[in-house]
Coordinates of C-alpha atoms in Angstrom, one line a residue:
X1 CA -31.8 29.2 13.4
X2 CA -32.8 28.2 10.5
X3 CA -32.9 30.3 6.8
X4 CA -37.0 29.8 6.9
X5 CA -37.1 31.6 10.4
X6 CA -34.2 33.9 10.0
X7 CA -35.3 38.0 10.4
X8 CA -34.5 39.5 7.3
X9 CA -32.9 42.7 9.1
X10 CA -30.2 40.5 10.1
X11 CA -28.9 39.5 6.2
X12 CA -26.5 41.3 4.2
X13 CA -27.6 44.0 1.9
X14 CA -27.0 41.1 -1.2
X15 CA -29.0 38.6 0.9
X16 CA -31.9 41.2 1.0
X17 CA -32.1 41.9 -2.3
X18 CA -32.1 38.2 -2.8
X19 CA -34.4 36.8 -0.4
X20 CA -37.5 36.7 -2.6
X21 CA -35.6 34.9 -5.5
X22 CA -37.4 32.1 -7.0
X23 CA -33.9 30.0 -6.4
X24 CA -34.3 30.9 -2.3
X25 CA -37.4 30.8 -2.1
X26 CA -37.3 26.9 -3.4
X27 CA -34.4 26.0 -0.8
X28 CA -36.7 27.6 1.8
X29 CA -39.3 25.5 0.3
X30 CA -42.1 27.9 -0.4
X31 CA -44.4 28.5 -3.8
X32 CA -42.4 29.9 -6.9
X33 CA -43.1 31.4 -9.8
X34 CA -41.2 29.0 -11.7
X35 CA -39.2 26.5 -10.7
X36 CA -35.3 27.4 -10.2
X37 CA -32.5 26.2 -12.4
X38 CA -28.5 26.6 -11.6
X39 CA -25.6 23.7 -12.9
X40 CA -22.9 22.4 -10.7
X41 CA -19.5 23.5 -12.7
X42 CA -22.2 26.1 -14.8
X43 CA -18.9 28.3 -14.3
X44 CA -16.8 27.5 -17.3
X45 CA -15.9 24.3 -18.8
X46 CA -18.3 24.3 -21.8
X47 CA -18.1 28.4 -22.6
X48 CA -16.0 29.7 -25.5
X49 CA -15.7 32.8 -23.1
X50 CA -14.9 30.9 -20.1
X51 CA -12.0 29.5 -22.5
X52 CA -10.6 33.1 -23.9
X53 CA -10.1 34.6 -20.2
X54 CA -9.0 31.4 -18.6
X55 CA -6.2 31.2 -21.8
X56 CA -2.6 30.6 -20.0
X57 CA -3.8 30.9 -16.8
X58 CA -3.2 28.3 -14.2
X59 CA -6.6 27.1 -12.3
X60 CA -5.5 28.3 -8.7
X61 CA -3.8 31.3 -9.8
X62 CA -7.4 32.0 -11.8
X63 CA -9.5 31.5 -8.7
X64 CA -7.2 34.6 -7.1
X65 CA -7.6 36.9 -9.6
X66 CA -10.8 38.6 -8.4
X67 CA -11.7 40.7 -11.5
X68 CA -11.2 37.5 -13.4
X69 CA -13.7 35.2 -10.7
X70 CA -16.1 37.9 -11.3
X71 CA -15.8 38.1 -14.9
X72 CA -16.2 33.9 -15.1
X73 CA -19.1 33.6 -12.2
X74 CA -21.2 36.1 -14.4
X75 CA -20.8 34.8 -17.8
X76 CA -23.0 31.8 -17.1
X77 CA -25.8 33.8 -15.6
X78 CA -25.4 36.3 -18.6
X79 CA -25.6 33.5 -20.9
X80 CA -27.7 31.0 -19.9
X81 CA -30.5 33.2 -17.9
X82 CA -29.9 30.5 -14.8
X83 CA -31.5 31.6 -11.2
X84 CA -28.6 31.7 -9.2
X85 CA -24.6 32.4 -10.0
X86 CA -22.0 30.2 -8.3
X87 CA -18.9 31.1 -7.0
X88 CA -16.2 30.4 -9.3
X89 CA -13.3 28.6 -7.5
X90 CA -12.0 25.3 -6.5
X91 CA -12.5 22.9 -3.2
X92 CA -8.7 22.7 -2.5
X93 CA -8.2 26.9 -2.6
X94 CA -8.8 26.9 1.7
X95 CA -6.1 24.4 1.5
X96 CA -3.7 26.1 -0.9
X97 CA -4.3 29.4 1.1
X98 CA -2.9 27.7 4.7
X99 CA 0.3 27.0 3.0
X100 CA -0.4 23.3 1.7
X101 CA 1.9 22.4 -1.1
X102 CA -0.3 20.8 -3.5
X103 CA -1.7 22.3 -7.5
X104 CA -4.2 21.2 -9.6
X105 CA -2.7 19.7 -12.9
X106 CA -5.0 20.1 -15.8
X107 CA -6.7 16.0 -16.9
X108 CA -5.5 14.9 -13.5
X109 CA -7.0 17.3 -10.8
X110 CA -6.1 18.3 -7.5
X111 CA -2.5 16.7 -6.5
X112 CA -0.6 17.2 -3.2
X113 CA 3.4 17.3 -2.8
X114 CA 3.0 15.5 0.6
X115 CA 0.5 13.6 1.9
X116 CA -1.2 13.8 5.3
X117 CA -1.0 10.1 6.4
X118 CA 0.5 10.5 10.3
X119 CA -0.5 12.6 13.6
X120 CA 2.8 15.0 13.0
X121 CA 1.0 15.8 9.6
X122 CA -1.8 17.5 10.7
X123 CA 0.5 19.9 11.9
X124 CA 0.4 21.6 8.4
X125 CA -3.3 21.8 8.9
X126 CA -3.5 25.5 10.6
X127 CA -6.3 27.6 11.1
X128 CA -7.7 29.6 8.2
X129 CA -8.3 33.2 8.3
X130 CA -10.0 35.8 6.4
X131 CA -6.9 37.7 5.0
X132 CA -5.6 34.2 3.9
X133 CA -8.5 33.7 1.5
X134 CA -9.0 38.6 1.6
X135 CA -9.5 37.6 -2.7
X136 CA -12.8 36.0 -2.3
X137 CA -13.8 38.9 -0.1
X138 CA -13.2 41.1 -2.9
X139 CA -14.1 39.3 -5.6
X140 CA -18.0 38.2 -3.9
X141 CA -18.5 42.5 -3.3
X142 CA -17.7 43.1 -6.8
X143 CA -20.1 40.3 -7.7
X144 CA -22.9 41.1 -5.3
X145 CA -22.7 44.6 -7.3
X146 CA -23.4 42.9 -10.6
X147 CA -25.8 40.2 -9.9
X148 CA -28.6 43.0 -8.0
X149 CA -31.3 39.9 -7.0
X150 CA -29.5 37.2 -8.5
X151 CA -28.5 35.0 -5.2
X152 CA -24.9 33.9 -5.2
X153 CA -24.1 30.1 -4.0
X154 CA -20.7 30.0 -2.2
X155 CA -19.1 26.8 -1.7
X156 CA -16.7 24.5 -0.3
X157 CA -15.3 20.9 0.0
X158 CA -16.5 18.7 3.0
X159 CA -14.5 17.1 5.4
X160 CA -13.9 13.6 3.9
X161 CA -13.4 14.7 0.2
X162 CA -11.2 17.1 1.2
X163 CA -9.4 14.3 3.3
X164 CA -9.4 12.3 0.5
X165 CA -7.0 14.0 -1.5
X166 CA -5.0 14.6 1.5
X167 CA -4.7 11.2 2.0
X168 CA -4.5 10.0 -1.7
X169 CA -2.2 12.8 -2.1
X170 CA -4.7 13.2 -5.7
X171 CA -7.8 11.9 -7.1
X172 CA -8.5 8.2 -6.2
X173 CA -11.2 5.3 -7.6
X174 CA -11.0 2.8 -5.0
X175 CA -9.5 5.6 -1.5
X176 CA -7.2 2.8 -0.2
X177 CA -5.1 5.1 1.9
X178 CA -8.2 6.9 3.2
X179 CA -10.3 4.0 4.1
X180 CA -6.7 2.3 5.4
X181 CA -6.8 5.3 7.9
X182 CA -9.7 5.4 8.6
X183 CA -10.5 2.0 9.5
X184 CA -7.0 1.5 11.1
X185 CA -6.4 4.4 13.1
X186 CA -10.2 6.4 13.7
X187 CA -9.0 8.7 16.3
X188 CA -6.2 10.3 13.7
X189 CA -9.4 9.9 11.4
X190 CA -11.5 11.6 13.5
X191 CA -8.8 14.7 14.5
X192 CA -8.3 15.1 10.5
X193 CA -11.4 15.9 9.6
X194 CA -12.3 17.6 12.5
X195 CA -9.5 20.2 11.6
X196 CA -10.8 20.4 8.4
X197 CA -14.3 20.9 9.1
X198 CA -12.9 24.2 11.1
X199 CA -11.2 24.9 7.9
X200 CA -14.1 24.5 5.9
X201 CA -16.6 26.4 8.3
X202 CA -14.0 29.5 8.2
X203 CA -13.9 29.3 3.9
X204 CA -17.5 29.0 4.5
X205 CA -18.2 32.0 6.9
X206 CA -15.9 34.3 5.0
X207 CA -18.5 34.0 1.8
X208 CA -21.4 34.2 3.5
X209 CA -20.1 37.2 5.5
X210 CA -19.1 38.7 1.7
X211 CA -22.4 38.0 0.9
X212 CA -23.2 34.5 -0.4
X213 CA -27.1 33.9 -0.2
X214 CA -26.8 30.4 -0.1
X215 CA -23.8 27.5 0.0
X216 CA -23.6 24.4 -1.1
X217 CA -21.2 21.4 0.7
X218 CA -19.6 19.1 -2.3
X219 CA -18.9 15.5 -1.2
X220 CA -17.9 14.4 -3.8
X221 CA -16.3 11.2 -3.0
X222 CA -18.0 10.1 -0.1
X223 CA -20.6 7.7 -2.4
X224 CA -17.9 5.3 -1.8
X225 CA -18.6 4.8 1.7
X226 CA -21.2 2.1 3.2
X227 CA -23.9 3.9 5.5
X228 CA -22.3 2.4 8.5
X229 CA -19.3 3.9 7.7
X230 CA -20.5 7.7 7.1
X231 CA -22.5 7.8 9.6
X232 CA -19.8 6.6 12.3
X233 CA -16.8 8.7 10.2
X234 CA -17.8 11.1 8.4
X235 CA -21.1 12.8 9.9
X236 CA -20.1 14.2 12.7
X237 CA -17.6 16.4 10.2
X238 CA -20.7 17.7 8.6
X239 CA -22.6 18.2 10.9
X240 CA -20.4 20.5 12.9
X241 CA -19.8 22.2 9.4
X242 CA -23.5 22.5 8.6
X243 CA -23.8 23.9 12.5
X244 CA -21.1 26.5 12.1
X245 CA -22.7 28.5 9.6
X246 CA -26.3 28.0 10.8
X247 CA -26.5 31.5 12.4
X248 CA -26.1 32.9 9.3
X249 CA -29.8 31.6 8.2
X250 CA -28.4 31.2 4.8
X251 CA -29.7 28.2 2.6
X252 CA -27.1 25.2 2.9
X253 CA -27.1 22.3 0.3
X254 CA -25.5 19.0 0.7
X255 CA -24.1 17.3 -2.5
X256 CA -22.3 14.3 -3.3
X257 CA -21.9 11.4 -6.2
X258 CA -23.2 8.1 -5.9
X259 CA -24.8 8.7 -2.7
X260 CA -27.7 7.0 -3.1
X261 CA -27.6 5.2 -0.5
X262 CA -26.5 8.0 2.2
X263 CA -29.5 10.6 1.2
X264 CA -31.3 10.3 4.3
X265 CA -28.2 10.9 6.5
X266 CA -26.6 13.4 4.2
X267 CA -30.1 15.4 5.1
X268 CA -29.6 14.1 8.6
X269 CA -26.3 16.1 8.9
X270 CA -28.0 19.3 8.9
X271 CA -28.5 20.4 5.4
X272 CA -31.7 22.6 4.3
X273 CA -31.8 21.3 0.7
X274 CA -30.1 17.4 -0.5
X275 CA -28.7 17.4 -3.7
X276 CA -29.6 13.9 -5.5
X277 CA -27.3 13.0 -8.2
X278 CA -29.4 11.1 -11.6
X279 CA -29.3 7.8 -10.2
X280 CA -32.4 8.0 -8.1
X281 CA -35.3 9.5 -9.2
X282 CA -36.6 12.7 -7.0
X283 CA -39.5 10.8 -5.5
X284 CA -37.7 8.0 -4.2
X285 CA -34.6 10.7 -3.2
X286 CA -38.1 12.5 -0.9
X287 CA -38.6 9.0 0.4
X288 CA -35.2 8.5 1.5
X289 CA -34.3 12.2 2.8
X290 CA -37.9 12.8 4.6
X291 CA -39.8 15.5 5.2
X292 CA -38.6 19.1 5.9
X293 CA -36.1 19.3 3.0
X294 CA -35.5 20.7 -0.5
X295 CA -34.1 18.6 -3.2
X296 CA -31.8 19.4 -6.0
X297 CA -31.2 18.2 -9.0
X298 CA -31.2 15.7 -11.1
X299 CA -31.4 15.5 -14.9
X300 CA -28.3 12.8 -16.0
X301 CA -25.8 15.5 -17.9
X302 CA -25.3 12.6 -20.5
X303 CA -28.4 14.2 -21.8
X304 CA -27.5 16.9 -23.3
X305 CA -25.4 15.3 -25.7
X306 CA -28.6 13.9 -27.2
X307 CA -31.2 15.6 -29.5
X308 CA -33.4 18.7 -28.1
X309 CA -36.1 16.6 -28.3
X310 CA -35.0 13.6 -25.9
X311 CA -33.7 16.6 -23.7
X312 CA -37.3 17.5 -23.1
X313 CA -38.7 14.3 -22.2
X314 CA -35.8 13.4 -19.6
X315 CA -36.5 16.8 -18.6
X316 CA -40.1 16.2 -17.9
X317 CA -39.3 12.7 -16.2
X318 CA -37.7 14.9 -14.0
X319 CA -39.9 17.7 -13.2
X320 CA -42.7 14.9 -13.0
X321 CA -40.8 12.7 -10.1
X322 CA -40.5 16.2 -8.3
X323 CA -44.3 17.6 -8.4
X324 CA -45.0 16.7 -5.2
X325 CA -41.4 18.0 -3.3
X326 CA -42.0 20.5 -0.6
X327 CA -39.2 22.3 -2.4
X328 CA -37.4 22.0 -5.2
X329 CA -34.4 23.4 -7.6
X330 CA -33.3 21.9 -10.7
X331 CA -29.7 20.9 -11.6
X332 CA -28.1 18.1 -13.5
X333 CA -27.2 15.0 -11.6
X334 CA -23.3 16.3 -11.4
X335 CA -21.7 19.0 -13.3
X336 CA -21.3 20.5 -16.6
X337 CA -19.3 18.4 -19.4
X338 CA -16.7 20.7 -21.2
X339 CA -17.7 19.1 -24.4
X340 CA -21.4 20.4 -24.0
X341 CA -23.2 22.7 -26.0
X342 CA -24.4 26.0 -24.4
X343 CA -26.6 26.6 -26.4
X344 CA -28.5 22.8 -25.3
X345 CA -28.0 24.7 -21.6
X346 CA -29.7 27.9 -22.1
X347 CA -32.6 26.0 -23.8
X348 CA -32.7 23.9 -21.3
X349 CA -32.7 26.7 -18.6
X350 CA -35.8 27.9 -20.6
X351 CA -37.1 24.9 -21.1
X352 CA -37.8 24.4 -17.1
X353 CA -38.7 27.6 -16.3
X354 CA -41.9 27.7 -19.4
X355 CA -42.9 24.2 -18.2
X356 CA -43.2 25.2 -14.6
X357 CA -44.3 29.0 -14.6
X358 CA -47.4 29.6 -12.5

């Protein structure tokens, strides 16, 4: 069932109260008031506040510390005015909470003790439950109290990205080990990220059940896969990611960098809304991805280092590629810079939403 056909008496309270958000009401891809702004990474990076409670604080120990998730999540939404809040936490937490030995080292990212690289390794790959992950239960209900009709995005890693680091045992330019693996042995491919993609869809459901209105899937490696490639490798992961959480009628976006060439079947895997990254402009993204789904993005975040005034023109390229989407949200074509001004975001949040008001 999809989130356009989905009875409201079956949502969450938080998903009622959200339902008629501008922000949900573009994933579903109905008329808006105004067209809906939220930034990838919006939680953090380039706030002085987001600096002050994160002071001394190691990122994975942050993200379980749910008076402190709540306290980050919000400060975006309190400062910039943006249409929906996003989950504050990190795509390897699922991982960390089944026992995988792995951190995330500040400049380098994500890094794993062990890598998963034979059949005996996915052993360590066990099922994930609620109570391993109970601090996101808490931390979305006290969240869902503060936001009122504010939607809340959860979120999660996909399958290959995921993989990725597993395999790379940290971040990678060029995924030797993964494509090694999953040229050279697809049926250990295949059984690695289908065990994830049940890890995933658990994460997934346990946020949506808290009360998530929407989630969003990050890929955020798999641009450096051919077409072939995902589609025979990696989309079947998705999919049955994208299918687990169906029932729930929620929105669900698809993300990923560099992935202009795998739009149409990132759509194809079962997402409601593509995110396009700012390498190809909306129009031709709508071309790619077909009809029946949303768009997000995709103004290049380089932008905002520039002056308010060229800010407002890409800005307007933008919204002028996307005036004829069936649905669409505004984002930046990846995430939020740490060097960024907030103040360039909040004017920029304001900036959309006066240029597209009905």
């Amino acid at each position: 069932m999809s989130a356009i056909d989905r009875p409201q008496g079956q949502q969450t309270k938080q998903q009622s109260r959200t339902y008629d958000s501008a922000f949900l009401k573009a994933c579903r891809r109905e008329p808006v008031p105004h067209t809906p702004v939220w930034f990838m990474r919006q939680a953090g990076r380039s706030l002085p506040e987001y600096l002050k409670v994160r002071e001394g604080i190691p990122m994975l120990e942050s993200c379980m510390r749910p008076e402190l998730v709540t306290e980050i999540t919000l400060q975006p939404v309190r400062r910039h005015k943006v249409d929906a809040a996003i989950y504050f936490s990190d795509i390897v937490v699922p991982l960390k909470a089944i026992g995988l030995d792995l951190d995330i080292k500040p400049g380098v990212g994500p890094v794993v003790a062990d890598p998963i690289r034979t059949r005996a390794d996915l052993d360590r790959l066990r099922d994930l439950t609620p109570e391993d992950v109970h601090y996101v239960t808490e931390a979305i209900g006290m969240l869902t109290e503060e936001l009122g009709d504010t939607p809340l995005i959860g979120f999660a890693g996909a399958p290959f990205t995921l993989a990725s680091y597993l395999v790379e045992g940290g971040p990678s330019r060029s995924h030797e080990h993964t494509k090694a693996l999953m040229y050279g042995d697809p049926q250990l491919w295949a059984d690695l990220l289908d065990r994830l993609a049940e890890i995933t869809s658990a994460f997934l459901k346990v946020q949506i059940e808290a009360g998530a209105s929407a989630v969003q899937l990050f890929d955020s490696w798999v641009g450096a896969l051919a077409p072939a490639d995902y589609r025979r490798s990696v989309m079947p992961a998705s999919t049955k990611v994208f299918d687990a959480v169906a029932g729930y009628g929620v929105p669900r976006i698809h993300f990923g960098v560099g992935t202009g060439e795998l739009l149409g079947l990132m759509g194809e895997a079962g997402a409601d809304v593509v995110g396009v990254d700012w390498r190809v402009p909306l129009d031709e993204a709508a071309r790619r991805v077909g009809p029946g789904k949303a768009l997000q993005g995709n103004l290049d975040p380089a932008v905002l280092f520039a002056s308010t005034e060229v800010v407002e023109a890409k800005t307007d390229e933008v919204l002028a590629a996307a005036k004829d989407l069936e649905g669409h949200v505004f984002n930046l074509g990846h995430g939020v810079m740490p060097a960024m001004d907030p103040d360039a975001l909040s004017r920029l949040v304001e900036y959309v939403h006066t240029r597209t008001a009905v």
